[in-house]
Structures are given as structure tokens and as C-alpha cells.
Coordinates of C-alpha atoms in Angstrom, one line a residue:
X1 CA 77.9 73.3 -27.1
X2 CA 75.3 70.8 -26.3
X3 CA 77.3 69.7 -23.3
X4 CA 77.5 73.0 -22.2
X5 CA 74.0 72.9 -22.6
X6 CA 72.6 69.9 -20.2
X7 CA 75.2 71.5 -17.5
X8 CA 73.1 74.6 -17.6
X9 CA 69.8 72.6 -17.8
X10 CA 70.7 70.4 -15.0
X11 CA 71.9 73.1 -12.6
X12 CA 68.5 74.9 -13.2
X13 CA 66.7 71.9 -12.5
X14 CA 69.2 71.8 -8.7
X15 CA 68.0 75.3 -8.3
X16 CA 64.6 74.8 -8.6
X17 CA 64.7 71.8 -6.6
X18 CA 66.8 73.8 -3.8
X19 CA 63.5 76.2 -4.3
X20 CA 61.3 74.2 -3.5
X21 CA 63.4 72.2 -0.4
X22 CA 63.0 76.0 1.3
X23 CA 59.6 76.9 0.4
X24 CA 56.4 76.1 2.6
X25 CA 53.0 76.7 1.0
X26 CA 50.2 76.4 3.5
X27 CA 46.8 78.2 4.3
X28 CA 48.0 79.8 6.8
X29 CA 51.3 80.8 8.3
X30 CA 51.9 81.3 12.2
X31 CA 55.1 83.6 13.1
X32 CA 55.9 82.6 17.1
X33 CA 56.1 79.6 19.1
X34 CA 53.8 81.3 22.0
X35 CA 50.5 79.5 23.6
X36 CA 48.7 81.6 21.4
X37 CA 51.1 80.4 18.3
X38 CA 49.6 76.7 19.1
X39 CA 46.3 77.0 20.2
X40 CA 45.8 79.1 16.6
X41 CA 47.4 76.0 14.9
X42 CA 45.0 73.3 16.5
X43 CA 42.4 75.7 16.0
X44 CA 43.5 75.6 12.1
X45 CA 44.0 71.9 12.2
X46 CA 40.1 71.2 13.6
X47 CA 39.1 73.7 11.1
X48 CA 41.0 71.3 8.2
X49 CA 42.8 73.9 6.8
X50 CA 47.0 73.5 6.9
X51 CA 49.0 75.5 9.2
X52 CA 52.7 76.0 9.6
X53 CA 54.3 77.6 13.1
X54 CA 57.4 79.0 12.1
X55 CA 58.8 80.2 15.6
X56 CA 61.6 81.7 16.5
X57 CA 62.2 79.7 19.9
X58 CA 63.6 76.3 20.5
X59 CA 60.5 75.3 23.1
X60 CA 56.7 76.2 22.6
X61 CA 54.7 77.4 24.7
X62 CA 55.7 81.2 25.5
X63 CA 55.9 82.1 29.1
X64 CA 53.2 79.3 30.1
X65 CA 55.8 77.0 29.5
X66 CA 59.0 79.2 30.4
X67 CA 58.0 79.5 34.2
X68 CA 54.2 81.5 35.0
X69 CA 53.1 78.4 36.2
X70 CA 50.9 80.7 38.8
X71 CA 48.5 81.6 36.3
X72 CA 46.7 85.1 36.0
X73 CA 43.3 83.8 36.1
X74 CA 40.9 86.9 37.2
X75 CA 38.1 85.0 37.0
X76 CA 37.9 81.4 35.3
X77 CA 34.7 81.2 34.2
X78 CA 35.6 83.6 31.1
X79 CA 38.4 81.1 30.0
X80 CA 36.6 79.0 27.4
X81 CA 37.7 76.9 24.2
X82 CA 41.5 75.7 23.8
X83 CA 42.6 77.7 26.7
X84 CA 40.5 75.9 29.2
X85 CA 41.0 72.5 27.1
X86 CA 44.4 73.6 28.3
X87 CA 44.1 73.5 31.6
X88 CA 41.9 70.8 31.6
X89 CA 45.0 68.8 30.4
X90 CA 47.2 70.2 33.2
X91 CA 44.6 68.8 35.4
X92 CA 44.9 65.1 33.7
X93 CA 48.9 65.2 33.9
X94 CA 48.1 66.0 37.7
X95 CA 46.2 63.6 38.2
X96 CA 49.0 60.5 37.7
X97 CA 50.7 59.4 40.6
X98 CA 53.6 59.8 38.8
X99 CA 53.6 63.2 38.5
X100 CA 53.8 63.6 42.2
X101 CA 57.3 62.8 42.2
X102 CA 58.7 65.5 44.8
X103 CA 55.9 65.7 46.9
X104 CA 52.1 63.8 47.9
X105 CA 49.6 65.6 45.8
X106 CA 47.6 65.6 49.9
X107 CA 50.2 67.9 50.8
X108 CA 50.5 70.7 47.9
X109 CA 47.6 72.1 48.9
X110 CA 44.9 73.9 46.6
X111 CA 46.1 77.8 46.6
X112 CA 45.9 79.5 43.5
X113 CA 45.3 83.0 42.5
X114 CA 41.8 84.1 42.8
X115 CA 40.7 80.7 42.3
X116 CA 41.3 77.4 43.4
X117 CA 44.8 75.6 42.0
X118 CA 42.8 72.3 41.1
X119 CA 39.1 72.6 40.1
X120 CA 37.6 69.1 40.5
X121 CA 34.6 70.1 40.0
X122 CA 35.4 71.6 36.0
X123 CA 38.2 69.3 36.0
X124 CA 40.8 72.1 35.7
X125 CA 44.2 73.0 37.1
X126 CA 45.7 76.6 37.3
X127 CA 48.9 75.8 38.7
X128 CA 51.7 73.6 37.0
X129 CA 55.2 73.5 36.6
X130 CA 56.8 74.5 33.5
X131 CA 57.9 71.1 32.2
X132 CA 54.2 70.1 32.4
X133 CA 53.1 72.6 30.3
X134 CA 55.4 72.7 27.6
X135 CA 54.5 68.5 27.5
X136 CA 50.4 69.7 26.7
X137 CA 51.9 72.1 23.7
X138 CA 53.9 69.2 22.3
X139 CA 51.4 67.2 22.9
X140 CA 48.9 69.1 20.9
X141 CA 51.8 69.5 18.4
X142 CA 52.1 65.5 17.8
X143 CA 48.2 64.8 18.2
X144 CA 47.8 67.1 15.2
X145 CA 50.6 66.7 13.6
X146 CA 51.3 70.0 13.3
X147 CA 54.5 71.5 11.1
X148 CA 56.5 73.5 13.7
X149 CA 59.7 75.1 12.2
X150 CA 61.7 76.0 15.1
X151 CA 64.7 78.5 15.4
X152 CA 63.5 80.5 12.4
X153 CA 64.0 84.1 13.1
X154 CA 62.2 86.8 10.5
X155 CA 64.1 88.3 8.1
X156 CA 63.7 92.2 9.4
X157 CA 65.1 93.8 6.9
X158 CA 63.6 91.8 4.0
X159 CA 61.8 88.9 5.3
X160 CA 58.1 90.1 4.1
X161 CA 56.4 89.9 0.5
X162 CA 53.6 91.6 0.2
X163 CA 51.0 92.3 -2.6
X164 CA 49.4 95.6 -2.8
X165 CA 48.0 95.2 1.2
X166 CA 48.2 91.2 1.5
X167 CA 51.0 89.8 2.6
X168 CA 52.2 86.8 0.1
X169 CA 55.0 85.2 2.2
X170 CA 57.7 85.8 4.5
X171 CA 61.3 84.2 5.1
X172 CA 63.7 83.5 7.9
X173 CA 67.1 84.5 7.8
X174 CA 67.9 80.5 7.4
X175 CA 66.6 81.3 3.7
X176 CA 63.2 79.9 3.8
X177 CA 60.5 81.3 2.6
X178 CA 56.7 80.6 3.7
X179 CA 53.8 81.3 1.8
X180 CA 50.7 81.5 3.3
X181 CA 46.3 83.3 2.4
X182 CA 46.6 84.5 6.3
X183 CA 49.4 85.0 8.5
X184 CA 49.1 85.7 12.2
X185 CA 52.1 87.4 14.2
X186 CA 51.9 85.6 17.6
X187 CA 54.9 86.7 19.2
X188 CA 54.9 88.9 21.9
X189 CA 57.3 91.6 19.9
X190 CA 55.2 92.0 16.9
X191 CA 58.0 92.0 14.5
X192 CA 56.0 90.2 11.8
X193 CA 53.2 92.7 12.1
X194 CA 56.3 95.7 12.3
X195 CA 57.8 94.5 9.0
X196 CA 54.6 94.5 7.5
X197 CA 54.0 97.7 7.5
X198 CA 51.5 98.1 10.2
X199 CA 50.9 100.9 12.3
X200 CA 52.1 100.4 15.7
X201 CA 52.8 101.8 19.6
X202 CA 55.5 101.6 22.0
X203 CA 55.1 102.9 25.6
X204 CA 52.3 104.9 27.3
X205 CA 49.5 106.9 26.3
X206 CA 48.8 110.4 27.5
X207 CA 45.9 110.2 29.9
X208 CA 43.9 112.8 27.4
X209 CA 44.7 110.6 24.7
X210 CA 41.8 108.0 25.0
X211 CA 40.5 109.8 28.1
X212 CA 42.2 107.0 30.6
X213 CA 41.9 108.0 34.5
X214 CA 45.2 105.5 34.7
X215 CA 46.8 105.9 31.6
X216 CA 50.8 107.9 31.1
X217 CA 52.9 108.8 34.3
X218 CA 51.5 107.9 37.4
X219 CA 53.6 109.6 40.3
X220 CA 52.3 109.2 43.9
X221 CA 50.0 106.1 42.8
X222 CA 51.1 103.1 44.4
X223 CA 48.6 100.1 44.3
X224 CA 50.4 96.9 44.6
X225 CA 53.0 97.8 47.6
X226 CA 56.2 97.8 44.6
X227 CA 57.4 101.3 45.7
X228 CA 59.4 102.7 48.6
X229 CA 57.3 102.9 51.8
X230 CA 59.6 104.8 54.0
X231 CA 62.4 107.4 52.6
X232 CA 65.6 106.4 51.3
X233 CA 68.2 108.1 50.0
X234 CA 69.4 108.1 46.4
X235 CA 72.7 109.0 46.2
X236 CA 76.1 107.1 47.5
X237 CA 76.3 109.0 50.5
X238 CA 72.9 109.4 52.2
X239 CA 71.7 112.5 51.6
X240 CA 74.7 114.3 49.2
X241 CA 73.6 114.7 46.1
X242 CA 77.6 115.2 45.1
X243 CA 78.1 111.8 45.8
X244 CA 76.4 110.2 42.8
X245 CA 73.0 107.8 42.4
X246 CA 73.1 104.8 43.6
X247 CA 73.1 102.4 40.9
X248 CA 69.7 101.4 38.7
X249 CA 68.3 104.7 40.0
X250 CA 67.4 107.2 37.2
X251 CA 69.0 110.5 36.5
X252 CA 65.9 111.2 34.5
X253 CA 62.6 113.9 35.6
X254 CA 60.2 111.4 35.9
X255 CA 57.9 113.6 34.0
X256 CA 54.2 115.1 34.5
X257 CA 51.5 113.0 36.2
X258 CA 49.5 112.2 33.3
X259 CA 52.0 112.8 30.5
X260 CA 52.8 110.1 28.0
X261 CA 56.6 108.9 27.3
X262 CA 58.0 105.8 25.7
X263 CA 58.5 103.8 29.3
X264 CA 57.3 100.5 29.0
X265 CA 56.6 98.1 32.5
X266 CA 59.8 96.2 33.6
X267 CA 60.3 92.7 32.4
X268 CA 61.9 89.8 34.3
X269 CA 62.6 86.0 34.5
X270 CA 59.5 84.0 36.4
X271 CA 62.0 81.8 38.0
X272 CA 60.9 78.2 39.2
X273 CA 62.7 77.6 42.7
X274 CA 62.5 75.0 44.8
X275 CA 64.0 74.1 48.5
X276 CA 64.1 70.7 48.4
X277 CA 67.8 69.8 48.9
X278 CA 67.1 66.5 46.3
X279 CA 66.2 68.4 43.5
X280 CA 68.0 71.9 44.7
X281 CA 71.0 73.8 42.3
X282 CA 72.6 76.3 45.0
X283 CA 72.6 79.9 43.9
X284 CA 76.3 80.5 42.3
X285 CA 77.9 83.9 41.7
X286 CA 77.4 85.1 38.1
X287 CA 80.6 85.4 36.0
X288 CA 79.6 89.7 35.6
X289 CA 78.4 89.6 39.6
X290 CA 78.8 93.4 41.0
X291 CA 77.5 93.7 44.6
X292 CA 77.4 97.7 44.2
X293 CA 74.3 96.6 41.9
X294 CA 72.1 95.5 44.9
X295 CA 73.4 98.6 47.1
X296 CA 69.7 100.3 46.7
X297 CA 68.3 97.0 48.4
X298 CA 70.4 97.2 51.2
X299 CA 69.3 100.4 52.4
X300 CA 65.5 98.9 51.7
X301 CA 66.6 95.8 54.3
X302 CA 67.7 99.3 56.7
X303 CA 64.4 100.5 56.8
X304 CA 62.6 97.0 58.1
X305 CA 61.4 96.9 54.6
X306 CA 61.0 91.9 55.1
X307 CA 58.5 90.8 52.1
X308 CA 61.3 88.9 49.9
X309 CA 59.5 85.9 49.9
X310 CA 55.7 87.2 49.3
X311 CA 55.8 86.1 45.7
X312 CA 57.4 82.5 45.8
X313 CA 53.9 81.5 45.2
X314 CA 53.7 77.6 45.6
X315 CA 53.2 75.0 42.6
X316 CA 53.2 71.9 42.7
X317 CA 56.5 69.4 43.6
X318 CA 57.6 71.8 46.2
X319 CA 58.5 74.6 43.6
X320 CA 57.6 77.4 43.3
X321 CA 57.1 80.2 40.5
X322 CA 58.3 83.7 42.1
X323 CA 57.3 86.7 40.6
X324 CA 58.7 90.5 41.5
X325 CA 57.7 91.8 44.5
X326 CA 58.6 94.8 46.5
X327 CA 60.4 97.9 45.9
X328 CA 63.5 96.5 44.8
X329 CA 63.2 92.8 43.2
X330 CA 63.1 90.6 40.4
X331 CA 62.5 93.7 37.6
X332 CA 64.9 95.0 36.5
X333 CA 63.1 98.4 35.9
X334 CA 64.2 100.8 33.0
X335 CA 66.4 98.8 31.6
X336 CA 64.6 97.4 28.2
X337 CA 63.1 100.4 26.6
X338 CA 65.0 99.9 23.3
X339 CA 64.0 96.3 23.5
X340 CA 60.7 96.2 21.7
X341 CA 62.5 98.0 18.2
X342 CA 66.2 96.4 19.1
X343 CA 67.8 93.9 16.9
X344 CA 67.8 90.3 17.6
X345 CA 71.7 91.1 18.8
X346 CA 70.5 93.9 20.7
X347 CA 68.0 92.1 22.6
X348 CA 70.2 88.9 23.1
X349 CA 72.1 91.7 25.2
X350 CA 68.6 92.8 27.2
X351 CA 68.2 89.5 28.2
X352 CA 71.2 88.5 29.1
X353 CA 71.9 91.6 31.7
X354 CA 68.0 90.4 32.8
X355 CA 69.8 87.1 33.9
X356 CA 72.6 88.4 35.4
X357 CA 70.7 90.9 37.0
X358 CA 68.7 88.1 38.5
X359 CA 71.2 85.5 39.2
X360 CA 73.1 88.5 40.9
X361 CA 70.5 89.4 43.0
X362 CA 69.9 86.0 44.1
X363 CA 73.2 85.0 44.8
X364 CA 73.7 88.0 46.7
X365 CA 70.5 87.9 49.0
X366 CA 71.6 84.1 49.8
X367 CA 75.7 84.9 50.5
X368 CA 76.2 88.6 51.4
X369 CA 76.7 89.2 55.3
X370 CA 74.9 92.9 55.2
X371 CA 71.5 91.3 54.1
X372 CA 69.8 90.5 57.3
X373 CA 70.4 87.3 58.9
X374 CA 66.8 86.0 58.5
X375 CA 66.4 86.9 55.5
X376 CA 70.3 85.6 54.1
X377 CA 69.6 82.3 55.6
X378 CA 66.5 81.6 54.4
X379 CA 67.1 82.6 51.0
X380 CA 70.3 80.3 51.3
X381 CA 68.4 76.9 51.7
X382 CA 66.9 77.8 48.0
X383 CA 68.1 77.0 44.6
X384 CA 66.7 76.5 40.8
X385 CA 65.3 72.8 40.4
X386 CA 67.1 70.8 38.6
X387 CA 64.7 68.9 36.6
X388 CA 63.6 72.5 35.1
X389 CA 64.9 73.9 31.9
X390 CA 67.3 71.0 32.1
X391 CA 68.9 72.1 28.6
X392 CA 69.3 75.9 29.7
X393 CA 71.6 75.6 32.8
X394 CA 68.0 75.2 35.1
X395 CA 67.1 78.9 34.0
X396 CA 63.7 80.0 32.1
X397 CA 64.4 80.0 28.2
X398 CA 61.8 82.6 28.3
X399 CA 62.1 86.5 29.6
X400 CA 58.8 88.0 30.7
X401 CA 57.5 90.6 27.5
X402 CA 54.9 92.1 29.7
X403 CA 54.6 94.4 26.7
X404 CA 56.4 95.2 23.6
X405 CA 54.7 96.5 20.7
X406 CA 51.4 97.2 20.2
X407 CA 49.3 96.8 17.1
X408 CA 47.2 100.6 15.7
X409 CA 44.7 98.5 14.9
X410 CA 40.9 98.8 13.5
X411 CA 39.7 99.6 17.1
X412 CA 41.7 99.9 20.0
X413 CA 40.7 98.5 23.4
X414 CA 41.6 101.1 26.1
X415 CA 40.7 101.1 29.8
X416 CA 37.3 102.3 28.7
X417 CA 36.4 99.0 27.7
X418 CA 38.2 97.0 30.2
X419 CA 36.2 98.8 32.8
X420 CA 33.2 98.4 31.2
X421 CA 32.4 102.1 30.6
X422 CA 32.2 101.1 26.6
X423 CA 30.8 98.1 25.6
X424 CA 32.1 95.7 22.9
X425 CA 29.7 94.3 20.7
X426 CA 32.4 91.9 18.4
X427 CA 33.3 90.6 20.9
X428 CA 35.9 87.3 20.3
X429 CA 36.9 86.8 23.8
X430 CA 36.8 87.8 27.5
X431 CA 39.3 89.4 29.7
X432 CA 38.9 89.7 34.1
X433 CA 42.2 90.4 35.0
X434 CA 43.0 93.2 37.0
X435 CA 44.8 96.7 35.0
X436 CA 47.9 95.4 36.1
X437 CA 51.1 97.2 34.9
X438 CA 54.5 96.9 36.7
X439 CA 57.1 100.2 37.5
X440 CA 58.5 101.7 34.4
X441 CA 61.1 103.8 35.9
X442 CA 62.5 104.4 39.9
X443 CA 63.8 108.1 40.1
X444 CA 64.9 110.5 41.9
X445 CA 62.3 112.8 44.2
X446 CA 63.1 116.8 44.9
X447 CA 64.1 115.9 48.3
X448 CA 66.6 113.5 47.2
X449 CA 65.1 110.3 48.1
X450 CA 64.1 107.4 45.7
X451 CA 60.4 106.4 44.1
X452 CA 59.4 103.6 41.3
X453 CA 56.7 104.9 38.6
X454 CA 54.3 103.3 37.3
X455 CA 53.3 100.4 39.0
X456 CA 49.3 100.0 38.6
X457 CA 46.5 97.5 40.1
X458 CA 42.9 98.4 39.5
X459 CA 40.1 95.8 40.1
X460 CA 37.8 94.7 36.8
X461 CA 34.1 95.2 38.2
X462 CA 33.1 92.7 35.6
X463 CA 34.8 90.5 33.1
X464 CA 35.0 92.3 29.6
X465 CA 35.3 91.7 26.0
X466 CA 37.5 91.6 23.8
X467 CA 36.7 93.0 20.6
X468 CA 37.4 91.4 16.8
X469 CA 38.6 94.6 15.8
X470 CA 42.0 94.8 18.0
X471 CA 43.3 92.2 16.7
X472 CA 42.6 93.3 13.2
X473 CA 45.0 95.7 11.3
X474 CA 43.4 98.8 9.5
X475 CA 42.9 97.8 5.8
X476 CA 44.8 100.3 4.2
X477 CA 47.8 98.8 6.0
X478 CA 47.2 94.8 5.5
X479 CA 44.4 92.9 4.7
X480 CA 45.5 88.8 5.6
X481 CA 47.1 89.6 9.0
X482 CA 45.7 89.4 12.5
X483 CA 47.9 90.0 15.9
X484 CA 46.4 88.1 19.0
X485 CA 49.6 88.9 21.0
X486 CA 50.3 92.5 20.3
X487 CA 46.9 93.7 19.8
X488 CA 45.4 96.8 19.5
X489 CA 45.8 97.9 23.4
X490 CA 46.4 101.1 25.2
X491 CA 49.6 100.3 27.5
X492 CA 46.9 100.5 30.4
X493 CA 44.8 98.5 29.3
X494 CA 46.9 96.1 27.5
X495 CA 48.2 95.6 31.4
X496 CA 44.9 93.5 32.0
X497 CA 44.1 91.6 28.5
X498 CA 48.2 90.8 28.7
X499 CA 47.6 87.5 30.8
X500 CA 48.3 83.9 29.3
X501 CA 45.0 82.5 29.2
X502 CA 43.6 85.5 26.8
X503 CA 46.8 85.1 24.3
X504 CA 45.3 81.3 24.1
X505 CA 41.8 82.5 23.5
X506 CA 42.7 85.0 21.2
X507 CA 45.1 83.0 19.1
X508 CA 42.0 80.3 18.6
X509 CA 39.8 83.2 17.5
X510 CA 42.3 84.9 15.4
X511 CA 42.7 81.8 13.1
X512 CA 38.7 80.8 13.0
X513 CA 38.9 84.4 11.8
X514 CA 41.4 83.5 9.3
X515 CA 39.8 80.7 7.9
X516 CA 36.7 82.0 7.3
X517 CA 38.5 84.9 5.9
X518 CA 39.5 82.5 3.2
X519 CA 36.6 80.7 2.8
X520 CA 34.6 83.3 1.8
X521 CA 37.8 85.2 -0.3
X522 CA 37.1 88.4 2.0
X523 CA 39.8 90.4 3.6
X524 CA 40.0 89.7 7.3
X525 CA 38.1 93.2 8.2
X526 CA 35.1 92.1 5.8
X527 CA 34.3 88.7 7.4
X528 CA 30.9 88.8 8.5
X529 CA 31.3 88.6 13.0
X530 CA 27.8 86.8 13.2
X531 CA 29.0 83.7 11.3
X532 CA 32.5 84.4 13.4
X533 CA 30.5 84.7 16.3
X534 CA 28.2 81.2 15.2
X535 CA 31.6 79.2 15.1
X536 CA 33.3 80.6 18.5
X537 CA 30.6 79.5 20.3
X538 CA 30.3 76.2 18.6
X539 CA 33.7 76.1 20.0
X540 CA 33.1 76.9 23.4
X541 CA 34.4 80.1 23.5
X542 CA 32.9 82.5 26.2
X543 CA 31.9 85.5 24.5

């Protein structure tokens, strides 16, 4: 009996040993490996309060690291804090010699996007390659020794513990569990804040919802030059509606001009090219390549249609970062609806067709004698650089979320605000990006020819701000959890306060917020914004 006894004793004491082996307890708890996931976590470290980022992905740094290298700046000046401590370390990596390994830092150049690539003056640079900044997050990372858990997927089904409205913990489907005072979902999916229980949106507002001039379908609005400029034909046979649509054309009304739906703005790869034969990787034929796929963008070549190349915007090393561009180009429109709600399996299937949509296209732009010969060959003398992504076969680890989720949050910032028609008085960041939201669908028009939806670019007047509020859940729902990522936005104006630099400043403000959150024992929508406000400023944020 009393052996019996000490081999029940001793396998308690493995299992609470085992307990403890898979149980974090920290101050706060960061869900996402994003730039907003680490610039919250140095934020926590400088603040002395403990932090764990438990993040789903292998590499850190969201898409600032995984290929926009072209930064959305709008205008810099609103870019204050971590974010622009950022940059100002991109800025000291450029400035080694050996950095400049592909190409004389004379001859990059100083483009960037509304601003200049390097800013001697503020000691900034805009403009980077991927591999540089995912080296400034892992730097961060080891300067502050922060706890990163990586490959740790949420638990959807079970993963969060909650406490009357505070969330207590949450665990990965790896088993381990993570106990935190404040959590903060940085992802850009939101599934933290989803499993939590908090109110959230997927697609586009009606334009009567929150009185939006841009908001819902937007039919005959074309702003940014993504649509189809002269007719072309929808269906197999030009002009016989018997024959069938094309493929990636919708068989879909595209519904009333104003009208919500759940359409969300396409999402693809920012892929990091380069023509340098040296550090070139050919365009090969996917293993799922189908040539019918590009069919559409053939008959776009017929009509003179020649802009492939306006987005392989330049970084440095003779790379470049290309973004979509045109009526038929990197997005791969209508195809990730179901993505933001899908499983993890489900979108490992969204992603994957984004690749092969993309290597597809690529391969068959640089190899298929119908494309146009200036255009083929040209094309053909590009490749992905092989000293990118190195451990993903040279492609972005990374897909492009433009949006996903969206938080219901205590206040909501709409295009009201971004505009500058309402002002924000809590404000825990700025915003100067332009209401930018790609197509969300390409249809079919009465007269048989084909039209993308959706794609929007409005100019800001002014820079805005970003209120404390839409980050914040309503406290009926949760009272320890703040979303910098998928924030309380309407889809239009989420399409402007969606740009890198703002995740960074809003992740840095989210966890100031949490912290003092704890040190006064409030809930996070009772913290006083003054004292909030006192400590932002004290840490350069531009408010």
C-alpha cells in the first residue's frame, strides 16, 4: 500500500512539474509576431513590466519584414516613438559599407514614396529590404531580451480563459498555456480578440451606415488606374455569353453602388525581385501552373493596355519590392473572402493558391509567346533574389492581410475622422495615408464586358488621429484586451490607418495603455487618457 502510495505521489509531483514546464506567467501577454507584436514588447520592456510574444510565425516582423520594404509613409512627420526609432535603425544598417553589397549606395538613388528613401537630415530611411528589417526586430528582441515563443498557434476552439470579462490566460494548440493582467491581439486576423468574445466586422459597411461618401460598393469609381480602361470581353469567346467567363471573373451582380456586402480588398505577396543576374533565381513554372488562368491578361496586353512594371518600385541592392498594379496583376481579387473566419487549414489553402497564383503569373509573363515581346523579354531578365527569404524557397513568408477582421470596438474610426470632418480628442497616434483600399471583386457588366470593384484612393487633407478608443474593446465584452492591428475601423477607413508604420505606433501605445491599466488596477477603458497622454509624449509619440 505505501508503495502504491509514493508511485501516486511521485507522478503528481511529474504532473505538476509538466504544469509548470508549459505555463508562462507574465504582465502581459502579446498574441502575433507582427511590428506591432515587437514594438508593444520593447515598449513593455522600457516600461519594466514582463512581456511574452507568443506568435504564431517563424520570423517577426509582419509584412515590414516579409517584403513592403517601399513603405506607406503619407507623411513622416506623424511617425514618432518606436516606429521612427525603427527606421532610424534602418538608416544605421544603411549606412555600413557592407550593406551595399549588390550595388554603390551613390547609385540607388533617394526615391521613396512621398518622401525621400533616406532622410539625412532626421537620420531616417523608408526604404529597406526585407532581411534588413527583420535584423532591427531581432535585434530589438536580443537588446531586450525579450521571450518570443514562436510557432504557437491559438487554440480556437478552447485556447482562451476568461473571468467574468478579463481574460486570465490563453493556450496554443502545442499545450501551453500563458497567463497574463493584459493581453494584446497583434495579429492582423484578430483571432485572439475573435475567441474572446469580442464583437467584430468582416467586409464593407453600407455608405448610410456611418454616413461614408466612400464606404460599400463603389461601381464606376476608379481612382488608382487598377480597372479596365478600354472594353474587354468576359466570356471565352469575345462577346458570347454561351461560351462561359473567362477565368477569375465573377459570376456574381456586383451589387448596388453604396450597398454593403462581406467583400474584403484583395491580398497578395509583396515580392522582392531583383535583375541582377548574380543574385537572380529565374522564374520557374509552378507545379499547379494553368495558362487558361492568365487568359483575362492577355486580352488586357490586346488592348495596348503596357504598365507591368509601374510598381517594381526600387530598394536598395538593385531589388525591388513590386506591389499590384493594373487591371489584372499581383491580387488575386475575390479569392480570400472566407479567409478572415477560415481555419488555420483553410487559410494554409488561401495562401498557397496566392503563391501559385503569383508564381503563375510570373512565369507566364516571362515565358509565354502571346504576351508581347517587350514586355516577355523584359520580364524574363527578372527573378526572386536569392539572398531573400533564403529558408522559404526565396518567396515572402508573409501574405499581404490588407484587412481581415475588424475589432466593434469603444469608438469606431470611420472616414469621418480620417478626413478630419470629426475630431479625435484621445488621440494615441496619427495616421496621413491616403483611404486606400484595393478591388474586392472584377465582374461582369450588362454589356458583357469586364470591371474590378472597389478599388479606392482618396487624399488625407491633413494627418489625423487615431483615437484610444479603437483599439479598446466595449467593456461588457472584455476588460484586459486591446487590438492595435484589427482595430475598431470602418473597411474605408481602415484602408488608410492599415499602413505599417501606424501598427508600430499603435502597438507601443496599446501596451503603455496596458501597463498603466495595471498599475492603477483599472480596466483598460477606465485608465485615465491624460496620464496616457503624459507618458506618449514622454515617449515621443506624435499625438
Amino acid at each position: 500500500m505505501k508503495h502504491i502510495w509514493l508511485i501516486c505521489f511521485c507522478s503528481l509531483l511529474t504532473f505538476a512539474d509538466t504544469i509548470a514546464q508549459t505555463t508562462t506567467e507574465t504582465d502581459i501577454v502579446i498574441y502575433g509576431g507582427t511590428s506591432a507584436a515587437i514594438t508593444a514588447a520593447v515598449q513593455a520592456c522600457r516600461m519594466h513590466r514582463s512581456v511574452v510574444v507568443v506568435s504564431p510565425d517563424q520570423h517577426l516582423g509582419g509584412l515590414s519584414a516579409g517584403g513592403l520594404g517601399f513603405t506607406d509613409t503619407g507623411n513622416k512627420e506623424v511617425i514618432g516613438g518606436l516606429a521612427r526609432e525603427f527606421y532610424h535603425r534602418i538608416y544605421m544598417h544603411y549606412q555600413q559599407p557592407a550593406s551595399w553589397n549588390w550595388q554603390e549606395q551613390s547609385a540607388y538613388g533617394n526615391k521613396g514614396q512621398g518622401t525621400p528613401a533616406i532622410d539625412g537630415t532626421d537620420r531616417t530611411m523608408w526604404i529597406f529590404e526585407p532581411h534588413a528589417a527583420e535584423k532591427v526586430f531581432e535585434d530589438f528582441v536580443k537588446e531586450y531580451k525579450i521571450k518570443i515563443y514562436r510557432n504557437e498557434w491559438l487554440d480556437r476552439k478552447a485556447g482562451v480563459t476568461k473571468k467574468g470579462q478579463q481574460i486570465t490566460a490563453i493556450t496554443t494548440l502545442s499545450g501551453k498555456t500563458f497567463k497574463g493582467k493584459m493581453f494584446i491581439d497583434a495579429t492582423y486576423e484578430g483571432d485572439l480578440m475573435a475567441v474572446a468574445g469580442i464583437s467584430y466586422s468582416v467586409g464593407r459597411e453600407a455608405r448610410n451606415e456611418f454616413n461614408e461618401t466612400w464606404a460599400g460598393v463603389q461601381t464606376d469609381v476608379f481612382q488608382h488606374g487598377h480597372h479596365f480602361k478600354k472594353p474587354v470581353s468576359a466570356y471565352k469567346i469575345p462577346g458570347d455569353r454561351n461560351s462561359g467567363l473567362l477565368p477569375l471573373i465573377s459570376d456574381q451582380a456586383p451589387g448596388e453602388k453604396g450597398s454593403g456586402d462581406k467583400r474584403i480588398q484583395a491580398y497578395c505577396f509583396r515580392l522582392c525581385l531583383t535583375d541582377l543576374p548574380a543574385n537572380r533565381i529565374p522564374f520557374t513554372r509552378p507545379a499547379d501552373y494553368d495558362a487558361t488562368q492568365y487568359a483575362l491578361l492577355l486580352r488586357v496586353f490586346e488592348t495596348g493596355w503596357n504598365e507591368v512594371f509601374n510598381k517594381f518600385d526600387p530598394i536598395p541592392n538593385h531589388k525591388t519590392d513590386v506591389n499590384n498594379h493594373g487591371p489584372f496583376s499581383m491580387d488575386y481579387i475575390g479569392m480570400n473572402y472566407d479567409y478572415p473566419d477560415a481555419s488555420y487549414e483553410r487559410r494554409k489553402e488561401i495562401i498557397a493558391a496566392h503563391k501559385v497564383y503569383q508564381q503563375g503569373l510570373l512565369y507566364f509573363i516571362a515565358t509565354d509567346p502571346r504576351v508581347p515581346d517587350s514586355i516577355r523579354l523584359r520580364m524574363a531578365k527578372w527573378g526572386l533574389s536569392r539572398d531573400e527569404f533564403k529558408d522559404n524557397g526565396n518567396w515572402p513568408h508573409q501574405l499581404y492581410i490588407r484587412e481581415a477582421r475588424r475589432m466593434k470596438g469603444l469608438e469606431t474610426m470611420t472616414e469621418n475622422e480620417v478626413l478630419g470632418r470629426n475630431k479625435v480628442s484621445n488621440a494615441i497616434g496619427m495616421g496621413s495615408y491616403t483611404l486606400d483600399s484595393h478591388n474586392a471583386q472584377r465582374y461582369v457588366k450588362e454589356d458583357g464586358t469586364v470591371q474590378n470593384e472597389g478599388d479606392i484612393g482618396v487624399e488625407i487633407p491633413v494627418p489625423y488621429r487615431i483615437s484610444y478608443g479603437s483599439i479598446v474593446p466595449k467593456k461588457e465584452e472584455c476588460t484586459n484586451l486591446l487590438a492595435p492591428v484589427c482595430l475598431s475601423c470602418t473597411h474605408i477607413a481602415y484602408g488608410s490607418v492599415r499602413m505599417e508604420p501606424v501598427f508600430m505606433i499603435l502597438g507601443q501605445s496599446a501596451a503603455t495603455a496596458a501597463i498603466q491599466a495595471i498599475d492603477n488596477k483599472k480596466a483598460i477603458q477606465d485608465i485615465s487618457y491624460e496620464q496616457l497622454k503624459t507618458q506618449l509624449q514622454k515617449d515621443k509619440q506624435r499625438l
